[in-house]
Amino acid sequence: MLGEFKTFIARGNVLDLAVAVIIGAAFGKIVTSLTDDLIMPVIGRVFGGLDFSSYFVRLGNIPAGYAGSLSDYGALKKAGVPLFGYGKFVTEAVSFLIIAFIIFLLVRAVNRMIPKAEPGVVVDPAEVVLLREIRDELRAGRTA
């Protein structure tokens, strides 16, 4: 079983996938910071200094022992108050669009760097040519 596991791990696609997951996680942190620390504050400033992550609608009652702020999304959520957090959703949607656009640009750049196969004469393998010759001889033998 250990030998099979080594064979499985030694496959190139498994290692490539592991590297992609690790790089993707690090890339996700960078995009999160880009969104939370650079883009959303600028968008908030354009719309009057608003912080989108704190936009929510309270859908239920606040627990009796709650002593925190009524405008603190994180504290209310932690206290178990049902919230409709549309501001956080907007922030996450912007993050997704940024990631999707960057991945699009990367794939586009890689596709341009990889040389395209020149359309030309396709050479059939020798077995295919031989089978065609046999087929043609059989057809010629039936009609003769």
Tab-separated table of C-alpha atoms in Angstrom:
chain	number	residue	atom	x	y	z
A	1	MET	CA	0.000	0.000	0.000
A	2	LEU	CA	2.881	2.373	0.742
A	3	GLY	CA	4.287	1.684	-2.730
A	4	GLU	CA	0.966	2.553	-4.350
A	5	PHE	CA	0.821	5.766	-2.325
A	6	LYS	CA	4.343	6.714	-3.485
A	7	THR	CA	3.325	6.051	-7.092
A	8	PHE	CA	0.204	8.157	-6.660
A	9	ILE	CA	2.134	11.062	-5.137
A	10	ALA	CA	4.902	10.845	-7.738
A	11	ARG	CA	2.464	11.567	-10.561
A	12	GLY	CA	3.118	14.986	-12.021
A	13	ASN	CA	-0.493	16.125	-11.954
A	14	VAL	CA	-0.835	15.462	-8.197
A	15	LEU	CA	2.254	17.524	-7.434
A	16	ASP	CA	1.089	20.254	-9.800
A	17	LEU	CA	-2.272	20.334	-8.040
A	18	ALA	CA	-0.627	20.589	-4.612
A	19	VAL	CA	1.535	23.490	-5.760
A	20	ALA	CA	-1.504	25.185	-7.316
A	21	VAL	CA	-3.494	24.887	-4.085
A	22	ILE	CA	-0.669	26.379	-2.013
A	23	ILE	CA	-0.077	29.229	-4.449
A	24	GLY	CA	-3.836	29.773	-4.743
A	25	ALA	CA	-4.186	30.136	-0.975
A	26	ALA	CA	-1.374	32.690	-0.867
A	27	PHE	CA	-2.844	34.489	-3.882
A	28	GLY	CA	-6.232	34.563	-2.149
A	29	LYS	CA	-4.709	36.352	0.836
A	30	ILE	CA	-3.141	38.942	-1.458
A	31	VAL	CA	-6.445	39.541	-3.246
A	32	THR	CA	-8.291	39.767	0.076
A	33	SER	CA	-5.858	42.424	1.250
A	34	LEU	CA	-6.098	44.224	-2.091
A	35	THR	CA	-9.879	44.251	-1.838
A	36	ASP	CA	-10.233	45.032	1.878
A	37	ASP	CA	-7.333	47.453	2.253
A	38	LEU	CA	-7.108	49.238	-1.104
A	39	ILE	CA	-10.125	48.909	-3.388
A	40	MET	CA	-13.095	48.923	-1.001
A	41	PRO	CA	-11.860	51.968	0.964
A	42	VAL	CA	-11.559	53.894	-2.326
A	43	ILE	CA	-15.040	52.791	-3.391
A	44	GLY	CA	-16.319	53.713	0.069
A	45	ARG	CA	-14.685	57.126	-0.182
A	46	VAL	CA	-16.327	57.740	-3.556
A	47	PHE	CA	-19.715	56.923	-2.026
A	48	GLY	CA	-19.247	59.173	1.002
A	49	GLY	CA	-16.744	57.458	3.275
A	50	LEU	CA	-18.771	54.322	3.754
A	51	ASP	CA	-17.397	50.986	4.895
A	52	PHE	CA	-19.263	48.302	2.942
A	53	SER	CA	-18.308	45.504	5.324
A	54	SER	CA	-20.492	47.050	8.043
A	55	TYR	CA	-23.666	47.285	5.943
A	56	PHE	CA	-26.292	44.920	7.284
A	57	VAL	CA	-29.914	44.600	8.244
A	58	ARG	CA	-30.782	43.069	11.583
A	59	LEU	CA	-33.340	40.290	11.120
A	60	GLY	CA	-33.958	39.340	14.718
A	61	ASN	CA	-33.862	40.455	18.309
A	62	ILE	CA	-30.683	41.265	20.195
A	63	PRO	CA	-30.004	38.966	23.167
A	64	ALA	CA	-30.830	40.464	26.561
A	65	GLY	CA	-27.254	40.323	27.850
A	66	TYR	CA	-25.682	41.993	24.801
A	67	ALA	CA	-23.731	45.115	25.767
A	68	GLY	CA	-21.871	45.850	22.516
A	69	SER	CA	-22.465	48.305	19.725
A	70	LEU	CA	-25.629	48.004	17.671
A	71	SER	CA	-23.670	48.936	14.532
A	72	ASP	CA	-20.825	46.402	14.927
A	73	TYR	CA	-21.540	43.625	12.435
A	74	GLY	CA	-18.911	41.265	13.835
A	75	ALA	CA	-20.023	41.658	17.449
A	76	LEU	CA	-23.697	41.230	16.605
A	77	LYS	CA	-22.972	38.165	14.510
A	78	LYS	CA	-20.866	36.697	17.314
A	79	ALA	CA	-23.723	37.322	19.743
A	80	GLY	CA	-25.994	35.211	17.542
A	81	VAL	CA	-28.160	37.975	16.115
A	82	PRO	CA	-29.532	36.991	12.681
A	83	LEU	CA	-28.159	39.500	10.175
A	84	PHE	CA	-28.502	40.148	6.458
A	85	GLY	CA	-24.912	41.232	5.733
A	86	TYR	CA	-25.150	42.636	2.216
A	87	GLY	CA	-22.060	44.851	2.664
A	88	LYS	CA	-19.830	41.855	3.337
A	89	PHE	CA	-21.357	40.155	0.307
A	90	VAL	CA	-20.507	43.157	-1.899
A	91	THR	CA	-16.918	43.029	-0.633
A	92	GLU	CA	-16.673	39.280	-1.351
A	93	ALA	CA	-18.224	39.730	-4.804
A	94	VAL	CA	-15.626	42.376	-5.661
A	95	SER	CA	-12.901	40.005	-4.442
A	96	PHE	CA	-14.264	37.267	-6.682
A	97	LEU	CA	-14.373	39.559	-9.712
A	98	ILE	CA	-10.781	40.640	-9.110
A	99	ILE	CA	-9.589	37.026	-8.815
A	100	ALA	CA	-11.552	35.988	-11.917
A	101	PHE	CA	-10.147	38.890	-13.939
A	102	ILE	CA	-6.556	38.197	-12.862
A	103	ILE	CA	-6.921	34.500	-13.698
A	104	PHE	CA	-8.365	35.479	-17.077
A	105	LEU	CA	-5.328	37.694	-17.727
A	106	LEU	CA	-2.932	34.911	-16.675
A	107	VAL	CA	-4.585	32.296	-18.890
A	108	ARG	CA	-4.668	34.758	-21.770
A	109	ALA	CA	-0.952	35.538	-21.363
A	110	VAL	CA	-0.013	31.857	-21.153
A	111	ASN	CA	-2.097	31.053	-24.243
A	112	ARG	CA	-0.256	33.778	-26.169
A	113	MET	CA	3.152	32.485	-25.063
A	114	ILE	CA	2.486	28.873	-26.061
A	115	PRO	CA	3.175	28.445	-29.768
A	116	LYS	CA	0.167	27.286	-31.713
A	117	ALA	CA	0.459	24.223	-33.905
A	118	GLU	CA	0.790	25.155	-37.533
A	119	PRO	CA	-2.031	23.817	-39.657
A	120	GLY	CA	-0.421	21.430	-42.047
A	121	VAL	CA	-0.460	17.967	-43.426
A	122	VAL	CA	-1.482	15.416	-40.834
A	123	VAL	CA	0.556	12.259	-41.177
A	124	ASP	CA	-1.326	9.124	-40.265
A	125	PRO	CA	0.437	6.378	-38.324
A	126	ALA	CA	1.771	3.471	-40.387
A	127	GLU	CA	-0.904	1.132	-39.001
A	128	VAL	CA	-3.690	3.382	-40.247
A	129	VAL	CA	-2.134	3.605	-43.695
A	130	LEU	CA	-1.769	-0.200	-43.821
A	131	LEU	CA	-5.374	-0.741	-42.739
A	132	ARG	CA	-6.587	1.659	-45.432
A	133	GLU	CA	-4.579	-0.214	-48.063
A	134	ILE	CA	-6.088	-3.513	-46.899
A	135	ARG	CA	-9.572	-1.990	-46.986
A	136	ASP	CA	-9.007	-0.640	-50.484
A	137	GLU	CA	-7.697	-4.038	-51.701
A	138	LEU	CA	-10.715	-5.810	-50.212
A	139	ARG	CA	-13.085	-3.374	-51.892
A	140	ALA	CA	-11.263	-3.764	-55.209
A	141	GLY	CA	-11.400	-7.570	-54.892
A	142	ARG	CA	-15.185	-7.580	-54.343
A	143	THR	CA	-15.966	-5.497	-57.407
A	144	ALA	CA	-13.655	-7.354	-59.733
